[in-house]
mmCIF file of C-alpha atoms and ligand atoms in Angstrom:
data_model
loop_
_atom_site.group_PDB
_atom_site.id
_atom_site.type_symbol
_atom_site.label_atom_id
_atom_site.label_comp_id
_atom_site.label_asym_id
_atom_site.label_seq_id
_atom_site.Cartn_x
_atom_site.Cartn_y
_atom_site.Cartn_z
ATOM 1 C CA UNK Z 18 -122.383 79.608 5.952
ATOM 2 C CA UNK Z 19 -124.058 76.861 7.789
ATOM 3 C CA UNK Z 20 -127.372 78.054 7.094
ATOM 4 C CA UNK Z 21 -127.051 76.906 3.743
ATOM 5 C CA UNK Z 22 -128.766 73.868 4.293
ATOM 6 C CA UNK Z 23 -131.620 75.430 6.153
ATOM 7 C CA UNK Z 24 -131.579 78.559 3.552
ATOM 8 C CA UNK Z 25 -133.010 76.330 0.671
ATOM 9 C CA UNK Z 26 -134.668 73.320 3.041
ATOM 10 C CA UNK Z 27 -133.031 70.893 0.836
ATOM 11 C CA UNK Z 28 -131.490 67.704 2.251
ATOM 12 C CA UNK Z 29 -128.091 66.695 0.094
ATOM 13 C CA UNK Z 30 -128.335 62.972 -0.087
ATOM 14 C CA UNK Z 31 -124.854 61.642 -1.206
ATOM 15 C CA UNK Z 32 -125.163 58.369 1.418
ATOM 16 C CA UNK Z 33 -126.152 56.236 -2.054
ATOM 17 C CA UNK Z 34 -127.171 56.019 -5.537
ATOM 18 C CA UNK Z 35 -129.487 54.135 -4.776
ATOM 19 C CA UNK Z 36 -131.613 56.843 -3.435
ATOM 20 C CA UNK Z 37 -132.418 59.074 -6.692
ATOM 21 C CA UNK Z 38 -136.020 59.972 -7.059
ATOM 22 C CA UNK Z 39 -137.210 59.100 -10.721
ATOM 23 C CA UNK Z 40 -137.731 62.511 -12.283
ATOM 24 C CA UNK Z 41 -141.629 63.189 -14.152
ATOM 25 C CA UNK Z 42 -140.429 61.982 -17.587
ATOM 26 C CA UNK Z 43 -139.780 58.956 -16.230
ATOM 27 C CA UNK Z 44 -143.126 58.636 -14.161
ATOM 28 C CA UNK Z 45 -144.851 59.268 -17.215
ATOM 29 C CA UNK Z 46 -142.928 56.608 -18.741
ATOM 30 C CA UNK Z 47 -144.050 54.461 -16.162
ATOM 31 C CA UNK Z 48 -147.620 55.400 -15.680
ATOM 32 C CA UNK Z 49 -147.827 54.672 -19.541
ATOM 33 C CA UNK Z 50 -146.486 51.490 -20.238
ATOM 34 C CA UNK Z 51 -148.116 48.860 -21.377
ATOM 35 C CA UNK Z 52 -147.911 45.942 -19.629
ATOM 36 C CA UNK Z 53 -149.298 41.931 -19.037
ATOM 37 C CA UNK Z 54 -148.246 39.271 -17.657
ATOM 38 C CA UNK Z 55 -144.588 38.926 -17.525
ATOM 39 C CA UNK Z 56 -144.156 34.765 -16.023
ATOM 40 C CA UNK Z 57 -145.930 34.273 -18.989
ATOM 41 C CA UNK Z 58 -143.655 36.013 -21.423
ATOM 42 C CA UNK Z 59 -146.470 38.509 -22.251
ATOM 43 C CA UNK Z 60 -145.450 42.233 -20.722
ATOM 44 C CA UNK Z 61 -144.331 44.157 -23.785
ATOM 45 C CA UNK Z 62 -142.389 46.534 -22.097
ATOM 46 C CA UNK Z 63 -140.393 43.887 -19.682
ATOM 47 C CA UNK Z 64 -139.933 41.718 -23.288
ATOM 48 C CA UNK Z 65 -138.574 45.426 -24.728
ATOM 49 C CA UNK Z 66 -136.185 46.370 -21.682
ATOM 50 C CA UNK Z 67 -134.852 42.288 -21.591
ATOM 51 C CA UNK Z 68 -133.717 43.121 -25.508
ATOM 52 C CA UNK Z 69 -132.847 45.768 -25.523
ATOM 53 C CA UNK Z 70 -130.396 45.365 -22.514
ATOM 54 C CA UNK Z 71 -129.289 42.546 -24.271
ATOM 55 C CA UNK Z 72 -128.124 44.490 -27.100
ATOM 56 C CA UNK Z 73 -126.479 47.087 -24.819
ATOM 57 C CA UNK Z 74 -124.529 44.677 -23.217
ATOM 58 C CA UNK Z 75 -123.572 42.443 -26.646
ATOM 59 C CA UNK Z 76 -125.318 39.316 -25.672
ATOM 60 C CA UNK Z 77 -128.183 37.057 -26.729
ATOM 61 C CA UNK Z 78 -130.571 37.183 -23.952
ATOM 62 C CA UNK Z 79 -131.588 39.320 -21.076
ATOM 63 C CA UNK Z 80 -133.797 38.914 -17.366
ATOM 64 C CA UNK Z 81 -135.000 41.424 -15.637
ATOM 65 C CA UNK Z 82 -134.947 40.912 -12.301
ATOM 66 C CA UNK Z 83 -136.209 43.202 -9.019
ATOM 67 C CA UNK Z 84 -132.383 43.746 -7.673
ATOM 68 C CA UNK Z 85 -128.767 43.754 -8.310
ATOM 69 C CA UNK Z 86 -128.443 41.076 -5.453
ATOM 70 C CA UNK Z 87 -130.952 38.803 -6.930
ATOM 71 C CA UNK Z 88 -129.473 38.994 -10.335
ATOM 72 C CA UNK Z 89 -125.958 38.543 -9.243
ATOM 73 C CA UNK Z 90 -127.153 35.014 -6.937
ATOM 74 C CA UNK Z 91 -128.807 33.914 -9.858
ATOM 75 C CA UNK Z 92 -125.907 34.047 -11.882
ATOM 76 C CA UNK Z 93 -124.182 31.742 -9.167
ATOM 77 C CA UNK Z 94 -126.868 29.450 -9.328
ATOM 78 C CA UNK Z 95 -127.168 29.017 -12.688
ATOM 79 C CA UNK Z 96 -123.306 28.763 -13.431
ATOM 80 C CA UNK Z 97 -122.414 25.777 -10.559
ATOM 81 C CA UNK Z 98 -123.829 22.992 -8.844
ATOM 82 C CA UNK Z 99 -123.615 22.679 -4.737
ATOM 83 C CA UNK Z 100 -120.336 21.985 -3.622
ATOM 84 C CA UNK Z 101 -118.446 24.089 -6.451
ATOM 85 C CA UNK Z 102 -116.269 26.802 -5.427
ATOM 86 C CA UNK Z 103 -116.393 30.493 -6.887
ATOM 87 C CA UNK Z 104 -113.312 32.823 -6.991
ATOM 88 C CA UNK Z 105 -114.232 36.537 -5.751
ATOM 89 C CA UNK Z 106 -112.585 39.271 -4.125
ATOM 90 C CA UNK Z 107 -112.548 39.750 -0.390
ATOM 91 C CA UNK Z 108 -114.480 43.187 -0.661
ATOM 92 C CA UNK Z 109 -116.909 42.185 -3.472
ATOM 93 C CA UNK Z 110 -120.880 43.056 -3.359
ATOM 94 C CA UNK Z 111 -121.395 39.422 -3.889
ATOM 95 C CA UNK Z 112 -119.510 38.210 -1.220
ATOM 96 C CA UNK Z 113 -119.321 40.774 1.634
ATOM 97 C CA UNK Z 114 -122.790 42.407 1.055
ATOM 98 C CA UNK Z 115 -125.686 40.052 -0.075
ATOM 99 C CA UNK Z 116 -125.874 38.151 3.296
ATOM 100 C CA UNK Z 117 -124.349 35.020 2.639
ATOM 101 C CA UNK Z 118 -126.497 34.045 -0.996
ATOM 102 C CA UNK Z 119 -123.562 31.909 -2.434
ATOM 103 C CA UNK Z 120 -124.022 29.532 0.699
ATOM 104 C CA UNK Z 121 -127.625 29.759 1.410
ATOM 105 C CA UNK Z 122 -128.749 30.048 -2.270
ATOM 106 C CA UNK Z 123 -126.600 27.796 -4.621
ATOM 107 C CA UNK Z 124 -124.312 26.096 -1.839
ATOM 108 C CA UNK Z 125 -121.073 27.050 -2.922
ATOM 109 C CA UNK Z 126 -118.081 27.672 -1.272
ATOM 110 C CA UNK Z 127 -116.327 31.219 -2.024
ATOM 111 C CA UNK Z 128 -112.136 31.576 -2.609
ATOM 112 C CA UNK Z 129 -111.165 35.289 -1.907
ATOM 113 C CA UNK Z 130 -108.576 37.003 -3.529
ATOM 114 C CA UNK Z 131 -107.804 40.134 -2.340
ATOM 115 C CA UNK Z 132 -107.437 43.132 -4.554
ATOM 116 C CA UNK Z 133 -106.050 46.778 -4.713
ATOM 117 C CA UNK Z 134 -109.515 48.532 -4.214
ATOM 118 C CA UNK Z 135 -111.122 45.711 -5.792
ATOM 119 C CA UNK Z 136 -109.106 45.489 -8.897
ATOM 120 C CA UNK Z 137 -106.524 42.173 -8.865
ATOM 121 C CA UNK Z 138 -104.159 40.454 -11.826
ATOM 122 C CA UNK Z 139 -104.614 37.139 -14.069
ATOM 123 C CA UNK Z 140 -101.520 36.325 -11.230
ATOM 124 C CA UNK Z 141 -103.512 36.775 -8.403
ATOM 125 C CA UNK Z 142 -106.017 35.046 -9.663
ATOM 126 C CA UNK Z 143 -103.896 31.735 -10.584
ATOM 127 C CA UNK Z 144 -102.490 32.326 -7.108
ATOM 128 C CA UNK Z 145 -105.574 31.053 -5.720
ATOM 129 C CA UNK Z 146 -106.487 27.982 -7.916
ATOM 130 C CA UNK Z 147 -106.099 24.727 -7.793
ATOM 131 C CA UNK Z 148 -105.418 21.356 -9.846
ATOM 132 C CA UNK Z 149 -108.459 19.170 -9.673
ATOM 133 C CA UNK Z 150 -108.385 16.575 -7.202
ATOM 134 C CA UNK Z 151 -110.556 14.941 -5.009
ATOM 135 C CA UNK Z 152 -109.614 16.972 -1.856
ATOM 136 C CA UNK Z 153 -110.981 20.127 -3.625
ATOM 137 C CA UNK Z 154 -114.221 21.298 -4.300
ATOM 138 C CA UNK Z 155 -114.481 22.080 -8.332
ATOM 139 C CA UNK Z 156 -113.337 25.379 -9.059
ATOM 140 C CA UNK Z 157 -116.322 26.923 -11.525
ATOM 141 C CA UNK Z 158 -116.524 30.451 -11.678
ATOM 142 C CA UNK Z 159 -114.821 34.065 -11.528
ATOM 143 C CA UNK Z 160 -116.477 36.843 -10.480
ATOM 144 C CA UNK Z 161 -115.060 41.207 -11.045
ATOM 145 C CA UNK Z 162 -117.347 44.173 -10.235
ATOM 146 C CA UNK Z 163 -117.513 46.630 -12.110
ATOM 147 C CA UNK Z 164 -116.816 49.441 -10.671
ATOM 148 C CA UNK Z 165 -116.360 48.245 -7.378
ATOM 149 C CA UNK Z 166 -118.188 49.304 -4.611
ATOM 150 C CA UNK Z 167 -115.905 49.207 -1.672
ATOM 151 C CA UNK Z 168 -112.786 49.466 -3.919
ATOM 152 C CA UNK Z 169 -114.669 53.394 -4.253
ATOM 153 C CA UNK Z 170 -115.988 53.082 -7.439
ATOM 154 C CA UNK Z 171 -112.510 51.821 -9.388
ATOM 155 C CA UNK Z 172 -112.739 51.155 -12.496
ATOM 156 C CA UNK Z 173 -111.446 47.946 -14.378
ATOM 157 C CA UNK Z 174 -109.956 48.583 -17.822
ATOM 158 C CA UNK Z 175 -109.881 46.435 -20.802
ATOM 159 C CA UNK Z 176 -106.037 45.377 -20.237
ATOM 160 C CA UNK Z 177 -107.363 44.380 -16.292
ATOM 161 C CA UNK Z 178 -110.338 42.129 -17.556
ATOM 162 C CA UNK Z 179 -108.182 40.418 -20.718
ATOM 163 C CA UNK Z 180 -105.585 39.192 -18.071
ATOM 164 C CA UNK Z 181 -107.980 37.962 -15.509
ATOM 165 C CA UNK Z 182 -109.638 36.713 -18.613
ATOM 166 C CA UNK Z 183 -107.191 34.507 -20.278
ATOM 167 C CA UNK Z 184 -106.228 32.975 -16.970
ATOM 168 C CA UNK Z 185 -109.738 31.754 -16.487
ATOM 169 C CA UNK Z 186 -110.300 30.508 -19.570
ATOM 170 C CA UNK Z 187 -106.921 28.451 -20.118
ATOM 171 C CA UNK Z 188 -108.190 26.982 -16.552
ATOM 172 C CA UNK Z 189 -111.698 26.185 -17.443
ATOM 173 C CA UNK Z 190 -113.543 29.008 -15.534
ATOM 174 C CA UNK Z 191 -116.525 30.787 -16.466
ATOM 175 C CA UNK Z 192 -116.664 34.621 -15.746
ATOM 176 C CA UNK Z 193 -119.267 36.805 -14.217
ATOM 177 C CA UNK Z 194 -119.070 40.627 -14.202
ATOM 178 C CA UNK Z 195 -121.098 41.957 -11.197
ATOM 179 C CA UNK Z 196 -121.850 45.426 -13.464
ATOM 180 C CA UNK Z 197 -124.864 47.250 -10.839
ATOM 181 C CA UNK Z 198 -122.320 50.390 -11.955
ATOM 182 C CA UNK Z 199 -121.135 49.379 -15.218
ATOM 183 C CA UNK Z 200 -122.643 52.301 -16.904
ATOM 184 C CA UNK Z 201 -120.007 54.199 -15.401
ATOM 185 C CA UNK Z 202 -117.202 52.249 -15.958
ATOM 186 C CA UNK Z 203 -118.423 52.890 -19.468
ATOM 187 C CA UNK Z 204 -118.682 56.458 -18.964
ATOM 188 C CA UNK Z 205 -115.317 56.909 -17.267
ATOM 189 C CA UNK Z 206 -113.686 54.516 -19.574
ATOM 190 C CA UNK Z 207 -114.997 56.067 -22.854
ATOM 191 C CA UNK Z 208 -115.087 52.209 -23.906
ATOM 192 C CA UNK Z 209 -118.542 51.141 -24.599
ATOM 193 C CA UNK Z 210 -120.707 48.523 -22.424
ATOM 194 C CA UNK Z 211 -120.726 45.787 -24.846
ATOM 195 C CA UNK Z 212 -116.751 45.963 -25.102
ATOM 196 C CA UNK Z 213 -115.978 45.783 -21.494
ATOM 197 C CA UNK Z 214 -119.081 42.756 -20.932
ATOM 198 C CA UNK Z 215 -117.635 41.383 -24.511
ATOM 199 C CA UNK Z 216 -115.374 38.308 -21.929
ATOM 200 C CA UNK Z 217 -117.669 37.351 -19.870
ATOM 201 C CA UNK Z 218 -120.350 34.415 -19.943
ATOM 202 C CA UNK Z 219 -122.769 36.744 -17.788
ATOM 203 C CA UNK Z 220 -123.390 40.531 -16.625
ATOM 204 C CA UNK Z 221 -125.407 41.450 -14.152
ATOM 205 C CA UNK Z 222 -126.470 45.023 -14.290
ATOM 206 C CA UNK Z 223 -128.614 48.042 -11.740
ATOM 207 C CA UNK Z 224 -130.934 50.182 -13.195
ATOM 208 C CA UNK Z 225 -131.306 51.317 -9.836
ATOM 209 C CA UNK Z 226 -128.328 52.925 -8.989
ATOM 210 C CA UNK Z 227 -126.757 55.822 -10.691
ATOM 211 C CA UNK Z 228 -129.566 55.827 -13.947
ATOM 212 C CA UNK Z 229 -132.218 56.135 -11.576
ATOM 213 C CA UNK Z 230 -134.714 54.061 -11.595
ATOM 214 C CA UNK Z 231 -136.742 53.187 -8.833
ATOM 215 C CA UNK Z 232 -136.662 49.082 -9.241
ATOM 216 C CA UNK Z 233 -134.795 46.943 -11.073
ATOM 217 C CA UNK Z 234 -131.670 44.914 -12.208
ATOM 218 C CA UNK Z 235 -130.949 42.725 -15.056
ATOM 219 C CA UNK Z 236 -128.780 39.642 -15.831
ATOM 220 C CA UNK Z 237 -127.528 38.781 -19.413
ATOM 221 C CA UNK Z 238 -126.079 35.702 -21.163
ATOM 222 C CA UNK Z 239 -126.644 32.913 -23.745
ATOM 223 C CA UNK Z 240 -129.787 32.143 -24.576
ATOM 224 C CA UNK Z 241 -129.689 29.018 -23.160
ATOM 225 C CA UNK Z 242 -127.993 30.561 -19.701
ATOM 226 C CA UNK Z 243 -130.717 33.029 -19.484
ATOM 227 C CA UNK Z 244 -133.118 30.177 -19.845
ATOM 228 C CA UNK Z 245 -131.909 28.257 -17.232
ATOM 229 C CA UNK Z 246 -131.403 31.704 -15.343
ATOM 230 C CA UNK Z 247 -135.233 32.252 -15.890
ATOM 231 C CA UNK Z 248 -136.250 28.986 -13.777
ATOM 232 C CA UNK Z 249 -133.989 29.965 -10.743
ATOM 233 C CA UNK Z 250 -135.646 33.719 -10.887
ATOM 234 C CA UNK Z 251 -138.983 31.527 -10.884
ATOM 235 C CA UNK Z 252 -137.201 29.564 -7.790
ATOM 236 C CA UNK Z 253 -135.836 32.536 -5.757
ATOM 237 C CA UNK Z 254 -139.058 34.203 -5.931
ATOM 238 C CA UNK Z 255 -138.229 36.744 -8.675
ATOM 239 C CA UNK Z 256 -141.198 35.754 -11.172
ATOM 240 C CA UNK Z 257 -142.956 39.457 -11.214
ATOM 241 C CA UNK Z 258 -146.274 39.894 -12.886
ATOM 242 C CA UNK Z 259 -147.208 42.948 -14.529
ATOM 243 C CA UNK Z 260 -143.693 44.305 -14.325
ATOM 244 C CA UNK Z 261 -143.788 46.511 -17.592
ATOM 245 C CA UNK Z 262 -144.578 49.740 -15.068
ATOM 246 C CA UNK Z 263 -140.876 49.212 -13.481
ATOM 247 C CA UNK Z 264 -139.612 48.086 -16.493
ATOM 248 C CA UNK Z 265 -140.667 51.042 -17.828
ATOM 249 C CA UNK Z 266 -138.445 53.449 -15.702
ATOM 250 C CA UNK Z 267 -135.272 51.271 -16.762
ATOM 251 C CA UNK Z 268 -136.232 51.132 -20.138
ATOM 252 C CA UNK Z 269 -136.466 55.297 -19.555
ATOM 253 C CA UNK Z 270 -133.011 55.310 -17.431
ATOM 254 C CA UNK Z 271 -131.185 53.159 -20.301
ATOM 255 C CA UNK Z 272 -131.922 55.895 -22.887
ATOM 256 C CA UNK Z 273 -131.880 58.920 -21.198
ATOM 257 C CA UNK Z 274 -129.536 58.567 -17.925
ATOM 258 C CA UNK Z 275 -126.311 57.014 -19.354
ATOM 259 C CA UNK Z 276 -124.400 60.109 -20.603
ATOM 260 C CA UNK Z 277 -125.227 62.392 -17.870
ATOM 261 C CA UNK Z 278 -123.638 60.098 -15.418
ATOM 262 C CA UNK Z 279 -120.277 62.392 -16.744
ATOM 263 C CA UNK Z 280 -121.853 64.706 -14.173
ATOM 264 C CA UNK Z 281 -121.618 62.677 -11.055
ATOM 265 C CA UNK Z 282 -117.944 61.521 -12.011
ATOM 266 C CA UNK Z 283 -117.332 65.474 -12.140
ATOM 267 C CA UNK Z 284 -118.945 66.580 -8.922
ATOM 268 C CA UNK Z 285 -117.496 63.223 -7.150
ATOM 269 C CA UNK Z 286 -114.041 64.972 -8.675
ATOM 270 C CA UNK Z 287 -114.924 68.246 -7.219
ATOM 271 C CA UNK Z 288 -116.115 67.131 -4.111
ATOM 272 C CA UNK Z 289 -113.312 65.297 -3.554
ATOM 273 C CA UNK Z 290 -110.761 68.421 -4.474
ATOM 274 C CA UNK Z 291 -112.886 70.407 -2.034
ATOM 275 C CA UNK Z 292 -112.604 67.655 1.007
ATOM 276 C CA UNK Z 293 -108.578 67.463 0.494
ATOM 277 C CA UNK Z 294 -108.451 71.176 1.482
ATOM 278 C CA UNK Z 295 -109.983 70.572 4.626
ATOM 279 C CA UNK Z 296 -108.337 69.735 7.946
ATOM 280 C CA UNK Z 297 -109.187 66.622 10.271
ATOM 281 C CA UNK Z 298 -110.003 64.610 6.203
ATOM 282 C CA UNK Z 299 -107.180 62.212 4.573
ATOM 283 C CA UNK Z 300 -108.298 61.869 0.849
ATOM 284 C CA UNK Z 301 -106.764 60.704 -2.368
ATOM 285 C CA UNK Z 302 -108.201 62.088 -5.077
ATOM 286 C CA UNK Z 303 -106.817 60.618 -7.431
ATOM 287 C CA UNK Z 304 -108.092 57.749 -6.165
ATOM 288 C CA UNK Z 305 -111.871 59.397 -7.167
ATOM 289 C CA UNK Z 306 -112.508 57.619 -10.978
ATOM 290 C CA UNK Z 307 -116.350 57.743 -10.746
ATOM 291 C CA UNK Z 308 -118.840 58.695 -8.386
ATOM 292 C CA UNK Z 309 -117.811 57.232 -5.477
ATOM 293 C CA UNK Z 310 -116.059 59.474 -2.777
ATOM 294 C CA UNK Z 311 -114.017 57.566 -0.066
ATOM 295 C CA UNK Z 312 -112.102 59.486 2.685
ATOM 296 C CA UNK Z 313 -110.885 59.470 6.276
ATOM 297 C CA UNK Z 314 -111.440 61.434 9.222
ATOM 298 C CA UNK Z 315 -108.955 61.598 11.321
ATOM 299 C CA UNK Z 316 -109.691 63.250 14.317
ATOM 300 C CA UNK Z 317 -112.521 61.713 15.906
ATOM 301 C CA UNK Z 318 -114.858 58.973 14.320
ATOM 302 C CA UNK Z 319 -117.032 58.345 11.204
ATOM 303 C CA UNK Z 320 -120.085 57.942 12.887
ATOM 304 C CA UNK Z 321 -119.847 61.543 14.912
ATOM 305 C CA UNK Z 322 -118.549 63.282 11.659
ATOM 306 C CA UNK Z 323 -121.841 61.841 9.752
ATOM 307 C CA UNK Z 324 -124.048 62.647 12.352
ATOM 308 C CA UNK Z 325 -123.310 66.415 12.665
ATOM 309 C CA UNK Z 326 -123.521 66.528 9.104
ATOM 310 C CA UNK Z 327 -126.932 64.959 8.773
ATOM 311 C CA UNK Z 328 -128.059 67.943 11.133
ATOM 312 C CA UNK Z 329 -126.732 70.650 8.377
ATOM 313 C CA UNK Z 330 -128.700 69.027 5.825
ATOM 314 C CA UNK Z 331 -126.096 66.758 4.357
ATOM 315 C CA UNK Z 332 -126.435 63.281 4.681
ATOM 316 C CA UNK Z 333 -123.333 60.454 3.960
ATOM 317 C CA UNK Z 334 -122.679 56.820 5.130
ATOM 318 C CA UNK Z 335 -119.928 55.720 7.664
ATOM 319 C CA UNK Z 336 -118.380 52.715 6.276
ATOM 320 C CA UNK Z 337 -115.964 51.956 8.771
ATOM 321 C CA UNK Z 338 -114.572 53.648 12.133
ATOM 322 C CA UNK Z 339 -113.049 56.611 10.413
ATOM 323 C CA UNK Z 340 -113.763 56.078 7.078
ATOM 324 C CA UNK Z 341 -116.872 57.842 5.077
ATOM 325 C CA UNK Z 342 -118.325 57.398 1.702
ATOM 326 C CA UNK Z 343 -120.606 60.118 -0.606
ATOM 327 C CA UNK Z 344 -121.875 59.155 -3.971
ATOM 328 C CA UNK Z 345 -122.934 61.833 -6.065
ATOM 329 C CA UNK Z 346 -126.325 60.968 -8.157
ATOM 330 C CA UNK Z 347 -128.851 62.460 -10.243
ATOM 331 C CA UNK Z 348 -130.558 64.238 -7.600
ATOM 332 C CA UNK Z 349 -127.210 66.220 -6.996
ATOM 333 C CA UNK Z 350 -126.271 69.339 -8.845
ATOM 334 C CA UNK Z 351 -123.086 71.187 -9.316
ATOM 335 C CA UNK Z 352 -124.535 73.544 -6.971
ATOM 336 C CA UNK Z 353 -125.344 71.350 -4.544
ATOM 337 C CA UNK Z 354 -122.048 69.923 -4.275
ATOM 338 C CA UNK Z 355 -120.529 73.375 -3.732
ATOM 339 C CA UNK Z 356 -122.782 74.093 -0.680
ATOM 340 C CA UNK Z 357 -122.371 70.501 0.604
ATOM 341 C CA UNK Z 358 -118.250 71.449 0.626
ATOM 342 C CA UNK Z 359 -119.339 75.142 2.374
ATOM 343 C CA UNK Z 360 -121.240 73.360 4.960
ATOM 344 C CA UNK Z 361 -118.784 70.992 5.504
ATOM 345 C CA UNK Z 362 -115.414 73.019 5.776
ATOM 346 C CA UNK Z 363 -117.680 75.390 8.021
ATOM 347 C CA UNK Z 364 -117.862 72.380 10.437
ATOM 348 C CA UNK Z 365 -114.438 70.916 9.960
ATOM 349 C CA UNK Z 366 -112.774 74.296 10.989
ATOM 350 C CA UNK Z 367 -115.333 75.084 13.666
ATOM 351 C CA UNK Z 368 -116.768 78.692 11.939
ATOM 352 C CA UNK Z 369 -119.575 77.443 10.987
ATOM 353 C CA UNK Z 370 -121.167 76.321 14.031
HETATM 354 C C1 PLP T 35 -125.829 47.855 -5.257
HETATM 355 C C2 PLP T 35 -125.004 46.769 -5.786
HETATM 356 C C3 PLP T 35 -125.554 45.526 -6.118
HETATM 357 C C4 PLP T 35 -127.022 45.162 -5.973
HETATM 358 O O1 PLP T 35 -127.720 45.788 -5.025
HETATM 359 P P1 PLP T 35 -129.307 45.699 -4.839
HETATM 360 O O2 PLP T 35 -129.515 46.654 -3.745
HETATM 361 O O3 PLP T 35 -129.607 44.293 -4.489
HETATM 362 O O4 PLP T 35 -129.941 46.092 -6.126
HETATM 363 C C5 PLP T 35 -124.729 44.574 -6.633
HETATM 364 N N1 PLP T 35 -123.420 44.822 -6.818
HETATM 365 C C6 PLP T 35 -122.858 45.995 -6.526
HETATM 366 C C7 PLP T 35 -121.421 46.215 -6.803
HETATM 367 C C8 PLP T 35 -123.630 47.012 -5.987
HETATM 368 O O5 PLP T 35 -123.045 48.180 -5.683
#
């Protein structure tokens, strides 16, 4: 069984989403567009994918910008002033994984509250706050992701973001959804982007991730946010020039790679099934609502398990000591994920090797 891998020469790449190759349509797409200069409001196709985002995600105005990261520390910027605090949660991208932008960038200070697998109440939330008063720095924005990353790809329903909601607007709080996986929230949720963005007073979203395109992240708003957000892009080095050829693969993974992102939640399902039959791996699949796969290893560490993987031709990222992560993406089939498993219980019970 383990010469599956070498049988078809075919690396499985399940360490990201993030690393999807965009498929010819899309290149075409691309090599098409028509394009200008975009600081000067004059690419066609960036001006098409800023709307039409827009309209996806129910608000006036759109920015594309060249990552998740830098749409999500513009958002920071453009909601506070230094010296204002921002509530997140202990695990989120914006705080744990985009090397320390709320200080550096918009020098704020960040309140944690900690979540089950990212997800926490309008209580927790209160928990955390406090009155004004001179001691404190201004408390001036909430932050949820959407699915969240380290949470495994959980998914926040509508009941989860009204609560957190109401809480932060009875207190004065504006609310930023880091989205970068939003699309399947939507997908898993069956409840449309615009609905589950409809709260919040900005989005930022990743064309790069599961819809596959090779660049690209937008943040929506106001108009008049998005304006302001447009001079800190400017600021933070995000002004791009003819942009319309990236644009143009988002603009192609908007249309076409929303649905089939049912597929990855499936084979993340499937994968997950397959690992829980295996011995030396503690999974909960129930715990699987997208297409993020988290499990343990528990005899021996993350690191070794990944390695000796990697040399059977299937590659996944150790996020902790024993803990491992696989995302399933669009270069990922249904068969792939069944000879990933074969490879893998042929190594976890030793036959295969
Ligand atoms: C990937 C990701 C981002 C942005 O990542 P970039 O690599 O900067 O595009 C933001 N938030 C979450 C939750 C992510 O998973």
């Amino acid at each position: 069984m383990s010469a599956s891998s070498t049988s078809s020469g075919k690396q499985i790449d399940l360490r990201s989403d993030t690393v999807t190759l965009p498929t010819p349509a899309m290149r075409r797409a691309m090599a098409e567009a028509m394009v200008g200069d975009d600081v000067f409001g004059e690419d066609p196709t960036v001006n098409e994918l800023e709307a039409q985002t827009a309209v996806v995600l129910g608000k006036e105005a759109a920015l594309f910008v060249p990552s998740g990261t830098m749409a999500n520390q513009i958002a920071v910027r453009t909601h506070t002033e230094h010296g204002d605090e921002i509530v997140v949660e202990s695990s989120a991208h914006i705080y744990y994984y985009e090397a320390g932008g709320p200080a550096a960038l918009s020098g704020v200070m960040c309140r944690c509250v900690t979540g089950r697998r990212g997800i926490f109440s309008g209580a927790d939330l209160e928990a955390v706050l406090r009155p004004p008063d001179q001691h404190f720095p201004p408390t001036r924005l909430v932050c949820i992701e959407n699915t969240h990353n380290r949470g495994g790809g959980s998914v926040w329903r509508l009941d989860q973001i009204a609560d957190v909601a109401a809480v932060a607007k009875r207190r004065g709080l504006r609310l930023h959804m880091d989205g970068a996986r939003l699309w399947n929230a939507a997908v898993a949720t069956g409840v449309s982007e615009r609905d589950l963005a409809a709260p919040f007073d900005s989005v930022s979203v990743c064309f790069s991730k599961g819809l596959g395109a090779p660049v690209g992240s937008a943040l929506a708003g106001s108009k008049e946010f998005i304006a302001r957000a447009r001079r800190f892009r400017k600021q933070f080095g995000g002004g791009m020039r003819q942009a319309g050829i990236i644009a143009a693969g988002a603009l192609h993974a908007l249309h076409n790679h929303r649905s089939r992102l049912a597929e990855d939640h499936a084979n993340a399902k499937r994968l997950a099934q397959g690992l829980s039959r295996l011995p030396g791996v503690a999974i909960d699949v129930e715990s699987v609502e997208t297409n993020i796969v988290l499990f343990r290893v528990t005899g021996g560490s993350a690191t070794e398990f990944v390695r000796k993987l990697d040399a059977l031709g299937v590659r996944m990222l150790a996020t902790g000591a024993d803990t491992i992560r696989a995302v399933t993406n669009l270069n990922v089939s249904g068969e792939d994920i069944t000879v990933a498993l074969e490879i893998i219980a042929a190594m976890c019970t030793g036959s295969g090797n």
